[in-house]
mmCIF file of C-alpha atoms in Angstrom:
data_model
loop_
_atom_site.group_PDB
_atom_site.id
_atom_site.type_symbol
_atom_site.label_atom_id
_atom_site.label_comp_id
_atom_site.label_asym_id
_atom_site.label_seq_id
_atom_site.Cartn_x
_atom_site.Cartn_y
_atom_site.Cartn_z
ATOM 1 C CA MET A 19 20.426 -25.561 -48.348
ATOM 2 C CA SER A 20 22.087 -22.192 -47.794
ATOM 3 C CA ALA A 21 21.165 -19.932 -44.895
ATOM 4 C CA ASP A 22 19.659 -17.426 -47.320
ATOM 5 C CA ALA A 23 17.442 -19.947 -49.149
ATOM 6 C CA GLY A 24 13.777 -19.069 -49.083
ATOM 7 C CA ARG A 25 14.305 -15.459 -48.026
ATOM 8 C CA PRO A 26 13.341 -12.512 -50.193
ATOM 9 C CA ALA A 27 16.250 -11.441 -52.376
ATOM 10 C CA SER A 28 16.357 -7.950 -50.895
ATOM 11 C CA THR A 29 16.546 -9.328 -47.339
ATOM 12 C CA ALA A 30 19.307 -11.789 -48.200
ATOM 13 C CA GLN A 31 21.311 -9.077 -49.965
ATOM 14 C CA HIS A 32 20.872 -6.730 -47.018
ATOM 15 C CA GLU A 33 22.104 -9.339 -44.549
ATOM 16 C CA ALA A 34 25.040 -10.239 -46.778
ATOM 17 C CA ALA A 35 25.994 -6.565 -46.925
ATOM 18 C CA GLU A 36 25.759 -6.337 -43.130
ATOM 19 C CA ARG A 37 27.983 -9.380 -42.673
ATOM 20 C CA ARG A 38 30.507 -7.942 -45.099
ATOM 21 C CA GLN A 39 30.556 -4.629 -43.261
ATOM 22 C CA ALA A 40 30.931 -6.370 -39.893
ATOM 23 C CA ALA A 41 33.850 -8.432 -41.239
ATOM 24 C CA ARG A 42 35.554 -5.308 -42.597
ATOM 25 C CA THR A 43 35.109 -3.578 -39.243
ATOM 26 C CA LEU A 44 36.757 -6.474 -37.405
ATOM 27 C CA LEU A 45 39.664 -6.604 -39.850
ATOM 28 C CA SER A 46 40.434 -2.925 -39.315
ATOM 29 C CA CYS A 47 39.598 -2.896 -35.581
ATOM 30 C CA PRO A 48 40.049 -6.355 -34.030
ATOM 31 C CA VAL A 49 38.864 -5.207 -30.585
ATOM 32 C CA LEU A 50 35.347 -3.785 -30.249
ATOM 33 C CA THR A 51 33.677 -2.856 -26.963
ATOM 34 C CA SER A 52 30.126 -1.857 -26.113
ATOM 35 C CA HIS A 53 31.431 1.329 -24.489
ATOM 36 C CA ARG A 54 33.467 2.578 -27.443
ATOM 37 C CA GLN A 55 31.831 1.026 -30.530
ATOM 38 C CA PRO A 56 28.267 0.091 -29.543
ATOM 39 C CA GLU A 57 26.808 0.123 -33.075
ATOM 40 C CA GLU A 58 29.660 -1.839 -34.606
ATOM 41 C CA LEU A 59 29.544 -4.419 -31.810
ATOM 42 C CA ALA A 60 25.774 -4.784 -32.190
ATOM 43 C CA LEU A 61 26.249 -5.532 -35.895
ATOM 44 C CA VAL A 62 28.917 -8.150 -35.152
ATOM 45 C CA ARG A 63 26.757 -9.805 -32.499
ATOM 46 C CA ARG A 64 23.835 -9.951 -34.941
ATOM 47 C CA HIS A 65 25.926 -12.053 -37.340
ATOM 48 C CA THR A 66 28.207 -13.862 -34.875
ATOM 49 C CA THR A 67 27.658 -17.393 -36.170
ATOM 50 C CA ALA A 68 28.293 -16.534 -39.815
ATOM 51 C CA LEU A 69 31.293 -14.338 -39.001
ATOM 52 C CA ARG A 70 32.944 -16.994 -36.850
ATOM 53 C CA SER A 71 32.559 -19.504 -39.665
ATOM 54 C CA THR A 72 33.846 -17.082 -42.309
ATOM 55 C CA PHE A 73 36.979 -16.056 -40.421
ATOM 56 C CA ALA A 74 37.824 -19.603 -39.351
ATOM 57 C CA ARG A 75 37.210 -21.165 -42.765
ATOM 58 C CA LEU A 76 38.728 -18.501 -45.007
ATOM 59 C CA LEU A 77 41.517 -17.005 -42.899
ATOM 60 C CA GLY A 78 42.069 -19.270 -39.903
ATOM 61 C CA TYR A 79 41.210 -16.451 -37.473
ATOM 62 C CA HIS A 80 39.392 -17.003 -34.181
ATOM 63 C CA LEU A 81 36.487 -14.682 -33.351
ATOM 64 C CA ILE A 82 35.385 -14.229 -29.733
ATOM 65 C CA VAL A 83 32.078 -12.449 -29.193
ATOM 66 C CA GLU A 84 30.635 -11.631 -25.765
ATOM 67 C CA PRO A 85 27.866 -9.222 -24.717
ATOM 68 C CA SER A 86 30.354 -6.432 -23.982
ATOM 69 C CA PHE A 87 33.093 -7.021 -26.548
ATOM 70 C CA ALA A 88 34.280 -8.750 -29.705
ATOM 71 C CA ARG A 89 37.882 -9.813 -30.322
ATOM 72 C CA LEU A 90 39.247 -11.078 -33.635
ATOM 73 C CA VAL A 91 42.411 -13.058 -32.902
ATOM 74 C CA LYS A 92 44.608 -13.057 -35.997
ATOM 75 C CA THR A 93 47.558 -15.301 -36.764
ATOM 76 C CA PRO A 94 51.095 -13.824 -36.834
ATOM 77 C CA PRO A 95 51.808 -11.953 -40.098
ATOM 78 C CA SER A 96 53.705 -13.671 -42.876
ATOM 79 C CA ALA A 97 57.408 -13.003 -43.295
ATOM 80 C CA ASP A 98 56.781 -10.849 -46.382
ATOM 81 C CA SER A 99 54.326 -8.548 -44.590
ATOM 82 C CA PRO A 100 55.427 -4.909 -44.575
ATOM 83 C CA PRO A 101 56.448 -3.290 -41.277
ATOM 84 C CA ARG A 102 53.311 -1.966 -39.612
ATOM 85 C CA THR A 103 53.803 -0.766 -36.049
ATOM 86 C CA ILE A 104 51.174 0.641 -33.729
ATOM 87 C CA ARG A 105 51.138 4.400 -33.313
ATOM 88 C CA ARG A 106 48.945 6.267 -30.804
ATOM 89 C CA GLY A 107 48.108 9.703 -32.157
ATOM 90 C CA ASP A 108 51.255 11.782 -32.635
ATOM 91 C CA SER A 109 53.361 9.545 -30.405
ATOM 92 C CA PRO A 110 56.319 7.632 -31.876
ATOM 93 C CA PRO A 111 55.535 4.166 -33.242
ATOM 94 C CA PHE A 112 55.779 1.191 -30.917
ATOM 95 C CA THR A 113 59.241 -0.324 -30.604
ATOM 96 C CA PRO A 114 59.967 -3.949 -29.642
ATOM 97 C CA HIS A 115 60.550 -2.604 -26.132
ATOM 98 C CA THR A 116 57.096 -0.993 -26.090
ATOM 99 C CA TYR A 117 55.473 -4.259 -27.193
ATOM 100 C CA ALA A 118 57.301 -6.055 -24.384
ATOM 101 C CA LEU A 119 55.980 -3.520 -21.861
ATOM 102 C CA PHE A 120 52.481 -3.976 -23.288
ATOM 103 C CA SER A 121 52.704 -7.729 -22.673
ATOM 104 C CA LEU A 122 54.013 -7.140 -19.153
ATOM 105 C CA ALA A 123 51.115 -4.758 -18.450
ATOM 106 C CA CYS A 124 48.643 -7.460 -19.510
ATOM 107 C CA ALA A 125 50.403 -9.965 -17.262
ATOM 108 C CA ALA A 126 50.317 -7.517 -14.339
ATOM 109 C CA LEU A 127 46.584 -6.992 -14.748
ATOM 110 C CA LEU A 128 46.082 -10.775 -14.735
ATOM 111 C CA THR A 129 47.987 -11.200 -11.473
ATOM 112 C CA PRO A 130 45.834 -13.145 -8.951
ATOM 113 C CA GLY A 131 44.236 -10.879 -6.391
ATOM 114 C CA THR A 132 44.014 -7.841 -8.674
ATOM 115 C CA GLY A 133 40.588 -6.283 -8.233
ATOM 116 C CA GLU A 134 38.323 -4.430 -10.624
ATOM 117 C CA TRP A 135 40.019 -1.100 -9.884
ATOM 118 C CA LEU A 136 43.677 -0.302 -9.277
ATOM 119 C CA LEU A 137 45.954 2.692 -8.957
ATOM 120 C CA ILE A 138 48.151 3.622 -11.900
ATOM 121 C CA SER A 139 51.155 3.593 -9.578
ATOM 122 C CA SER A 140 50.305 0.035 -8.464
ATOM 123 C CA LEU A 141 50.162 -1.156 -12.071
ATOM 124 C CA VAL A 142 53.487 0.540 -12.836
ATOM 125 C CA GLU A 143 55.090 -1.013 -9.759
ATOM 126 C CA GLN A 144 53.933 -4.494 -10.808
ATOM 127 C CA VAL A 145 55.182 -4.001 -14.374
ATOM 128 C CA ARG A 146 58.594 -2.909 -13.069
ATOM 129 C CA ALA A 147 58.822 -5.974 -10.848
ATOM 130 C CA ASP A 148 57.817 -8.301 -13.680
ATOM 131 C CA ALA A 149 60.287 -6.615 -16.027
ATOM 132 C CA VAL A 150 63.157 -7.569 -13.711
ATOM 133 C CA THR A 151 61.976 -11.190 -13.650
ATOM 134 C CA ALA A 152 61.523 -11.310 -17.441
ATOM 135 C CA GLY A 153 64.863 -9.637 -18.139
ATOM 136 C CA VAL A 154 63.287 -6.575 -19.762
ATOM 137 C CA GLU A 155 65.093 -3.309 -19.150
ATOM 138 C CA LEU A 156 62.795 -0.678 -17.635
ATOM 139 C CA ARG A 157 64.553 2.300 -16.126
ATOM 140 C CA ASP A 158 62.924 5.288 -14.444
ATOM 141 C CA THR A 159 63.839 7.615 -17.305
ATOM 142 C CA PRO A 160 61.606 9.922 -19.382
ATOM 143 C CA ALA A 161 62.042 7.737 -22.488
ATOM 144 C CA ASP A 162 61.153 4.457 -20.747
ATOM 145 C CA ASN A 163 58.274 6.076 -18.884
ATOM 146 C CA ARG A 164 56.857 7.373 -22.167
ATOM 147 C CA ARG A 165 57.019 3.863 -23.634
ATOM 148 C CA LEU A 166 55.289 2.455 -20.565
ATOM 149 C CA ALA A 167 52.581 5.121 -20.844
ATOM 150 C CA GLN A 168 52.146 4.219 -24.517
ATOM 151 C CA ALA A 169 51.711 0.535 -23.651
ATOM 152 C CA VAL A 170 49.131 1.208 -20.947
ATOM 153 C CA GLY A 171 47.483 3.801 -23.173
ATOM 154 C CA LEU A 172 46.844 1.190 -25.841
ATOM 155 C CA LEU A 173 44.946 -0.877 -23.267
ATOM 156 C CA ILE A 174 42.840 2.214 -22.609
ATOM 157 C CA ASP A 175 42.289 2.733 -26.339
ATOM 158 C CA TRP A 176 41.134 -0.870 -26.709
ATOM 159 C CA GLY A 177 38.714 -0.586 -23.791
ATOM 160 C CA VAL A 178 40.575 -3.005 -21.512
ATOM 161 C CA LEU A 179 41.166 -0.161 -19.050
ATOM 162 C CA THR A 180 39.074 2.911 -18.283
ATOM 163 C CA GLU A 181 40.339 6.037 -16.540
ATOM 164 C CA THR A 182 37.875 6.684 -13.704
ATOM 165 C CA ASP A 183 39.763 9.179 -11.514
ATOM 166 C CA GLY A 184 42.758 11.061 -12.834
ATOM 167 C CA SER A 185 44.451 10.189 -16.102
ATOM 168 C CA LEU A 186 47.416 8.334 -17.521
ATOM 169 C CA SER A 187 48.754 11.513 -19.117
ATOM 170 C CA ALA A 188 48.765 13.292 -15.720
ATOM 171 C CA TRP A 189 50.722 10.392 -14.223
ATOM 172 C CA SER A 190 53.160 10.415 -17.145
ATOM 173 C CA GLU A 191 53.773 14.165 -16.981
ATOM 174 C CA ARG A 192 53.509 15.010 -13.274
ATOM 175 C CA ARG A 193 53.232 11.659 -11.450
ATOM 176 C CA GLU A 194 49.673 12.506 -10.388
ATOM 177 C CA GLU A 195 47.818 9.452 -9.129
ATOM 178 C CA GLY A 196 44.876 7.986 -11.014
ATOM 179 C CA VAL A 197 42.467 5.069 -10.825
ATOM 180 C CA LEU A 198 41.900 2.543 -13.624
ATOM 181 C CA GLN A 199 38.950 0.208 -14.020
ATOM 182 C CA ILE A 200 39.649 -3.188 -15.604
ATOM 183 C CA HIS A 201 37.329 -4.698 -18.187
ATOM 184 C CA ARG A 202 38.091 -8.192 -16.950
ATOM 185 C CA PRO A 203 36.076 -10.281 -19.483
ATOM 186 C CA LEU A 204 38.129 -8.824 -22.366
ATOM 187 C CA LEU A 205 41.534 -8.855 -20.645
ATOM 188 C CA PRO A 206 42.428 -12.577 -21.133
ATOM 189 C CA HIS A 207 41.812 -12.289 -24.887
ATOM 190 C CA VAL A 208 44.022 -9.270 -25.632
ATOM 191 C CA LEU A 209 47.246 -11.197 -26.251
ATOM 192 C CA PRO A 210 47.315 -13.733 -29.093
ATOM 193 C CA ARG A 211 47.871 -16.722 -26.814
ATOM 194 C CA PRO A 212 47.279 -17.535 -23.113
ATOM 195 C CA LEU A 213 50.030 -16.422 -20.762
ATOM 196 C CA ARG A 214 49.824 -19.598 -18.696
ATOM 197 C CA ASN A 215 51.985 -21.430 -21.251
ATOM 198 C CA VAL A 216 54.441 -18.566 -21.814
ATOM 199 C CA VAL A 217 57.818 -18.910 -20.105
ATOM 200 C CA SER A 218 59.559 -15.975 -21.797
ATOM 201 C CA LEU A 219 58.619 -13.051 -24.031
ATOM 202 C CA ASP A 220 60.097 -14.934 -26.985
ATOM 203 C CA ASP A 221 57.467 -17.634 -26.458
ATOM 204 C CA LEU A 222 54.702 -15.069 -26.760
ATOM 205 C CA PHE A 223 55.656 -14.136 -30.315
ATOM 206 C CA GLU A 224 56.716 -17.571 -31.515
ATOM 207 C CA PRO A 225 54.387 -18.548 -34.387
ATOM 208 C CA ALA A 226 52.199 -21.511 -33.587
ATOM 209 C CA ALA A 227 52.850 -24.604 -35.655
ATOM 210 C CA ALA A 228 50.168 -25.131 -38.280
ATOM 211 C CA ALA A 229 49.518 -27.516 -41.126
ATOM 212 C CA SER A 230 50.218 -26.230 -44.604
ATOM 213 C CA GLU A 231 47.001 -24.735 -45.984
ATOM 214 C CA PRO A 232 48.033 -22.723 -49.040
ATOM 215 C CA ARG A 233 44.537 -21.459 -49.871
ATOM 216 C CA ARG A 234 44.012 -20.059 -46.391
ATOM 217 C CA SER A 235 47.492 -18.568 -46.053
ATOM 218 C CA LEU A 236 47.222 -16.936 -49.482
ATOM 219 C CA ARG A 237 43.869 -15.390 -48.551
ATOM 220 C CA ARG A 238 45.429 -14.008 -45.381
ATOM 221 C CA ARG A 239 48.231 -12.385 -47.378
ATOM 222 C CA LEU A 240 45.767 -10.837 -49.818
ATOM 223 C CA VAL A 241 43.501 -9.502 -47.069
ATOM 224 C CA GLU A 242 46.244 -8.148 -44.796
ATOM 225 C CA ASN A 243 49.047 -7.047 -47.137
ATOM 226 C CA PRO A 244 48.790 -4.030 -49.461
ATOM 227 C CA LEU A 245 50.732 -5.975 -52.099
ATOM 228 C CA VAL A 246 51.551 -9.670 -52.486
ATOM 229 C CA ARG A 247 54.793 -10.176 -54.411
ATOM 230 C CA ARG A 248 54.772 -13.304 -56.519
ATOM 231 C CA GLU A 249 58.437 -14.013 -55.806
ATOM 232 C CA ASP A 250 57.691 -14.119 -52.056
ATOM 233 C CA LEU A 251 55.018 -16.810 -52.391
ATOM 234 C CA PRO A 252 55.840 -20.465 -51.757
ATOM 235 C CA GLU A 253 55.192 -22.740 -54.700
ATOM 236 C CA ASP A 254 51.875 -24.094 -53.414
ATOM 237 C CA GLU A 255 50.463 -20.582 -52.939
ATOM 238 C CA ARG A 256 51.637 -19.474 -56.384
ATOM 239 C CA ASP A 257 49.803 -22.488 -57.773
ATOM 240 C CA VAL A 258 46.580 -21.490 -55.976
ATOM 241 C CA LEU A 259 46.906 -17.912 -57.240
ATOM 242 C CA SER A 260 47.256 -19.152 -60.819
ATOM 243 C CA ARG A 261 44.672 -21.925 -60.838
ATOM 244 C CA GLU A 262 41.952 -20.549 -58.532
ATOM 245 C CA ARG A 263 41.915 -16.864 -59.361
ATOM 246 C CA SER A 264 38.166 -16.773 -60.086
ATOM 247 C CA GLU A 265 37.277 -18.402 -56.761
ATOM 248 C CA LEU A 266 39.668 -16.104 -54.884
ATOM 249 C CA THR A 267 38.084 -13.098 -56.564
ATOM 250 C CA ARG A 268 34.590 -14.241 -55.594
ATOM 251 C CA LEU A 269 35.435 -14.973 -51.943
ATOM 252 C CA LEU A 270 37.298 -11.718 -51.333
ATOM 253 C CA GLU A 271 34.522 -9.642 -52.889
ATOM 254 C CA GLU A 272 31.652 -11.528 -51.256
ATOM 255 C CA HIS A 273 32.989 -11.610 -47.699
ATOM 256 C CA PHE A 274 35.282 -8.578 -47.414
ATOM 257 C CA GLY A 275 34.385 -6.206 -50.258
ATOM 258 C CA LEU A 276 37.850 -6.455 -51.834
ATOM 259 C CA SER A 277 38.626 -6.534 -55.557
ATOM 260 C CA LEU A 278 41.425 -8.854 -56.635
ATOM 261 C CA GLU A 279 43.891 -7.780 -59.301
ATOM 262 C CA VAL A 280 46.584 -10.237 -60.446
ATOM 263 C CA ARG A 281 49.600 -9.373 -62.589
ATOM 264 C CA ALA A 282 52.873 -11.027 -63.496
ATOM 265 C CA GLU A 283 54.693 -9.508 -60.515
ATOM 266 C CA GLY A 284 52.060 -10.237 -57.889
ATOM 267 C CA ALA A 285 48.567 -9.420 -56.717
ATOM 268 C CA VAL A 286 46.593 -6.832 -54.772
ATOM 269 C CA ALA A 287 43.195 -7.106 -53.126
ATOM 270 C CA TYR A 288 42.234 -3.455 -53.087
ATOM 271 C CA ASP A 289 39.405 -1.702 -51.316
ATOM 272 C CA THR A 290 37.344 0.386 -53.716
ATOM 273 C CA GLU A 291 35.750 2.225 -50.768
ATOM 274 C CA GLY A 292 39.119 3.270 -49.397
ATOM 275 C CA THR A 293 38.088 2.710 -45.773
ATOM 276 C CA LEU A 294 39.730 -0.587 -44.835
ATOM 277 C CA SER A 295 43.432 0.285 -44.863
ATOM 278 C CA ASP A 296 45.092 1.887 -41.851
ATOM 279 C CA VAL A 297 47.528 3.729 -44.147
ATOM 280 C CA ALA A 298 46.207 6.437 -46.469
ATOM 281 C CA TYR A 299 48.225 6.604 -49.674
ATOM 282 C CA PRO A 300 48.160 8.687 -51.769
ATOM 283 C CA GLY A 301 46.896 11.424 -49.489
ATOM 284 C CA PRO A 302 47.524 14.850 -47.975
ATOM 285 C CA GLY A 303 50.560 15.832 -45.951
ATOM 286 C CA THR A 304 54.215 16.419 -46.718
ATOM 287 C CA VAL A 305 55.383 12.811 -46.395
ATOM 288 C CA ARG A 306 52.646 11.379 -48.624
ATOM 289 C CA GLN A 307 53.097 14.080 -51.261
ATOM 290 C CA ALA A 308 56.869 13.654 -51.240
ATOM 291 C CA ALA A 309 56.537 9.874 -51.527
ATOM 292 C CA LEU A 310 54.150 10.173 -54.468
ATOM 293 C CA LEU A 311 56.374 12.629 -56.353
ATOM 294 C CA LEU A 312 59.510 10.662 -55.556
ATOM 295 C CA THR A 313 57.904 7.492 -56.924
ATOM 296 C CA GLY A 314 57.158 9.262 -60.179
ATOM 297 C CA ALA A 315 60.709 10.567 -60.462
ATOM 298 C CA LEU A 316 62.440 7.312 -59.616
ATOM 299 C CA THR A 317 60.486 5.235 -62.116
ATOM 300 C CA ASP A 318 62.315 7.247 -64.802
ATOM 301 C CA LEU A 319 65.745 6.735 -63.238
ATOM 302 C CA ALA A 320 65.770 3.336 -61.514
ATOM 303 C CA ARG A 321 67.303 0.287 -63.172
ATOM 304 C CA PRO A 322 66.417 -3.443 -63.122
ATOM 305 C CA THR A 323 68.296 -5.704 -60.726
ATOM 306 C CA GLY A 324 68.787 -9.416 -61.327
ATOM 307 C CA ASP A 325 65.718 -11.584 -61.865
ATOM 308 C CA ARG A 326 63.502 -9.707 -59.408
ATOM 309 C CA PRO A 327 60.768 -7.365 -60.687
ATOM 310 C CA ASP A 328 62.305 -4.414 -58.862
ATOM 311 C CA LEU A 329 64.007 -1.277 -60.135
ATOM 312 C CA VAL A 330 66.773 0.069 -57.909
ATOM 313 C CA ALA A 331 67.640 3.733 -57.445
ATOM 314 C CA SER A 332 70.877 4.501 -55.614
ATOM 315 C CA TRP A 333 70.647 6.324 -52.302
ATOM 316 C CA ASP A 334 72.451 9.290 -53.888
ATOM 317 C CA THR A 335 69.696 9.444 -56.514
ATOM 318 C CA VAL A 336 66.981 9.236 -53.844
ATOM 319 C CA ARG A 337 68.561 12.089 -51.878
ATOM 320 C CA SER A 338 69.091 14.192 -54.992
ATOM 321 C CA GLU A 339 65.501 13.824 -56.178
ATOM 322 C CA LEU A 340 64.082 14.532 -52.722
ATOM 323 C CA ASP A 341 66.280 17.613 -52.383
ATOM 324 C CA ASP A 342 64.965 18.856 -55.714
ATOM 325 C CA LEU A 343 61.353 18.187 -54.731
ATOM 326 C CA THR A 344 61.881 19.910 -51.384
ATOM 327 C CA ALA A 345 63.258 23.015 -53.096
ATOM 328 C CA ARG A 346 60.325 23.113 -55.533
ATOM 329 C CA HIS A 347 57.670 22.659 -52.833
ATOM 330 C CA ALA A 348 59.298 24.458 -49.898
ATOM 331 C CA LYS A 349 56.404 26.880 -49.510
ATOM 332 C CA ALA A 350 53.781 24.148 -49.320
ATOM 333 C CA TRP A 351 55.538 21.466 -47.269
ATOM 334 C CA ALA A 352 55.964 21.382 -43.491
ATOM 335 C CA GLY A 353 58.894 23.437 -42.262
ATOM 336 C CA ALA A 354 60.131 20.648 -39.984
ATOM 337 C CA PHE A 355 60.815 18.447 -43.019
ATOM 338 C CA ILE A 356 62.338 21.280 -45.035
ATOM 339 C CA ALA A 357 64.818 21.857 -42.206
ATOM 340 C CA ASP A 358 65.580 18.137 -41.758
ATOM 341 C CA PRO A 359 65.994 16.371 -45.142
ATOM 342 C CA ASP A 360 67.177 13.132 -43.498
ATOM 343 C CA ARG A 361 63.966 12.901 -41.492
ATOM 344 C CA LEU A 362 61.892 13.427 -44.627
ATOM 345 C CA ARG A 363 63.833 10.746 -46.477
ATOM 346 C CA LYS A 364 63.433 8.221 -43.643
ATOM 347 C CA GLU A 365 59.692 8.809 -43.321
ATOM 348 C CA VAL A 366 59.120 8.707 -47.089
ATOM 349 C CA VAL A 367 61.000 5.409 -47.361
ATOM 350 C CA ALA A 368 59.133 4.003 -44.345
ATOM 351 C CA LEU A 369 55.792 4.911 -45.955
ATOM 352 C CA LEU A 370 56.702 3.266 -49.264
ATOM 353 C CA GLU A 371 57.881 0.161 -47.406
ATOM 354 C CA SER A 372 54.665 0.015 -45.390
ATOM 355 C CA MET A 373 52.769 -0.104 -48.704
ATOM 356 C CA SER A 374 55.122 -2.838 -50.037
ATOM 357 C CA LEU A 375 56.044 -0.495 -52.883
ATOM 358 C CA ALA A 376 59.727 -0.338 -51.961
ATOM 359 C CA ARG A 377 62.464 -2.116 -50.058
ATOM 360 C CA SER A 378 65.655 -0.685 -48.602
ATOM 361 C CA LEU A 379 68.811 -2.341 -49.911
ATOM 362 C CA PRO A 380 72.429 -1.475 -49.080
ATOM 363 C CA GLU A 381 72.886 -0.078 -52.582
ATOM 364 C CA GLY A 382 69.646 1.873 -52.786
ATOM 365 C CA LEU A 383 65.858 1.862 -52.813
ATOM 366 C CA ALA A 384 64.228 -1.003 -54.737
ATOM 367 C CA LEU A 385 60.848 -0.072 -56.247
ATOM 368 C CA HIS A 386 58.358 -2.815 -57.023
ATOM 369 C CA ALA A 387 56.576 -2.764 -60.371
ATOM 370 C CA ALA A 388 53.340 -1.783 -58.609
ATOM 371 C CA ALA A 389 54.891 1.624 -57.881
ATOM 372 C CA ALA A 390 54.171 2.467 -61.520
ATOM 373 C CA ARG A 391 50.516 2.811 -60.561
ATOM 374 C CA TYR A 392 51.413 6.145 -59.012
ATOM 375 C CA ARG A 393 53.264 7.665 -61.951
ATOM 376 C CA PRO A 394 51.961 11.073 -63.042
ATOM 377 C CA GLU A 395 49.399 11.132 -65.825
ATOM 378 C CA PRO A 396 50.779 12.003 -69.287
ATOM 379 C CA HIS A 397 49.274 15.483 -69.221
ATOM 380 C CA ALA A 398 50.858 16.299 -65.878
ATOM 381 C CA GLN A 399 54.051 18.369 -65.647
ATOM 382 C CA PRO A 400 57.024 15.999 -66.162
ATOM 383 C CA THR A 401 59.393 15.451 -63.286
ATOM 384 C CA ARG A 402 62.940 16.766 -63.361
ATOM 385 C CA ALA A 403 64.131 13.192 -63.845
ATOM 386 C CA ALA A 404 61.845 12.710 -66.845
ATOM 387 C CA GLN A 405 63.025 15.970 -68.384
ATOM 388 C CA ARG A 406 66.665 14.974 -67.934
ATOM 389 C CA LEU A 407 66.004 11.534 -69.428
ATOM 390 C CA ALA A 408 64.280 13.076 -72.454
ATOM 391 C CA ALA A 409 67.198 15.443 -73.001
ATOM 392 C CA THR A 410 69.630 12.534 -72.861
ATOM 393 C CA ARG A 411 67.660 10.643 -75.479
ATOM 394 C CA ARG A 412 67.567 13.704 -77.731
ATOM 395 C CA ARG A 413 71.354 13.836 -77.616
ATOM 396 C CA GLY A 414 71.427 10.323 -79.020
ATOM 397 C CA ALA A 415 72.590 8.591 -75.883
ATOM 398 C CA GLU A 416 72.107 4.857 -75.472
ATOM 399 C CA GLU A 417 68.560 3.899 -74.560
ATOM 400 C CA PRO A 418 68.191 2.747 -70.945
ATOM 401 C CA PRO A 419 66.981 -0.780 -70.176
ATOM 402 C CA SER A 420 63.290 -1.385 -70.841
ATOM 403 C CA ASP A 421 60.825 -0.753 -67.999
ATOM 404 C CA ALA A 422 58.075 -2.838 -69.583
ATOM 405 C CA LEU A 423 57.137 -4.367 -66.262
ATOM 406 C CA PHE A 424 56.054 -0.916 -65.134
ATOM 407 C CA THR A 425 54.135 0.081 -68.212
ATOM 408 C CA GLU A 426 52.471 -3.207 -69.082
ATOM 409 C CA SER A 427 51.410 -4.607 -65.760
ATOM 410 C CA PHE A 428 50.485 -2.511 -62.741
ATOM 411 C CA LEU A 429 50.279 0.859 -64.510
ATOM 412 C CA GLY A 430 46.834 2.325 -63.964
ATOM 413 C CA GLU A 431 44.692 3.879 -61.302
ATOM 414 C CA ALA A 432 45.960 4.146 -57.735
ATOM 415 C CA LEU A 433 45.438 1.241 -55.378
#
C-alpha cells in the first residue's frame, strides 16, 4: 500500500507537491541551513524519509538531514557534463586552484583542537601550512589571496562559517582581523567524501567505483545536464532512453517537476517554471543577447561535420558575425564588451558551452542541433547571415548541405 493510500486526494496532492518542491530546492541548493534558509529546511525536514528514498533510488544521491541543516551529497558529474564552475557574485569563477584551497580550508577547520571560534588569520595560517604539505602553491600575492578569500567565502555562503566580529572582505583588502564561528555539525559533510581516507587532493576528486546502473545514471544526466547528447550515451543508457521513455517521463515529472523531450540527437528534461537552472538563457545582459543572436546567425552558416549531429562554424565566421552584431547593437550593449571583442567572444562561447549547445573545436565552434530552438521566429528581422545566404541562392549558387536536423527535431520554443 502506498504512503498516500487512504488520504483525501487533495491532501495527497498537496504533500506530493511539497515533496517535489523540496527536491527541486535541494537540487539547486544542496546545502541548506536553519540560519539562511529556515523555510526551505523546514520543508525538507517535513518530508525527510520520502526525499531520502527518492534521491537514493532514482539518482544515487545521499541526503543528510539534521535539525540545523540539510546536505544533498551528489555523485561526480558525468564526463559529458558541461563546464559549470562556482562563481561568487561578480568574482571570477573558481579555478582548480581555488577548489584545492577550498578543500584545504575544510581540512584546516577539521584539525583536532580547533574550537567553535577562530581568527581569520589563524585559519589562513593553517591553510598555508597544509598547502606546503599537500604540494599546493599558495603565495602571499594579491591573486592567491583573492582565491583563498573566495574559497573561505564559499564556506560562509553555505553557512559552515559565520562572521561574528570583522569580515573576510576586510581581511582580504586591509588585513583587518576577524572572528569566524564554525557550524561544526555541517562541516564534516561539506566535501563529497571523508578526509580521513584522502592521501592527496587527487584522491578527493577520484570518482568512487560503482556498479553499472544505466537507469540511475541516465536519470542523473537528465536532471543535472541542460542537454543530453545521444552520441555521448553508453549503449545501455541509450537503450533505456529508447525503451523506457514513458517511465522516465513520469518519474522526472512526478518527483522533480521536469518535462522530458526526446529527439534523434538527444534529450532534455526542461523546467517549465524556469527556476531550477543556475544559468538563465535566454535572458537579459550583453553576453546572453549576443549568444542568442550569434546562435541564430550561425545556424544559417554552419556546416555538418562527419557523423555527429553538429554544425561547425569556423572561428573566423564566429568573429565576423560577433563583430557585426556588436556594431549593430553598440548603443545597447555594455561598453566593456564593445571595447574588448575577444572578451565578448570568450564569454559567449563559454555560455553556449555551459548550456551544452556548443563545443569548441580547433577548427571552429560546433553547434548542437538543439541550438535551433533559439533561432529567430520567421517574422523577426533576418540576420545578416540569413540575408547573405538568401542573396547567394537568388544568384543561382549551389544549395548548401541540408540542415534538416535543425528544422525537424529540436526547433521550437526555448528550453
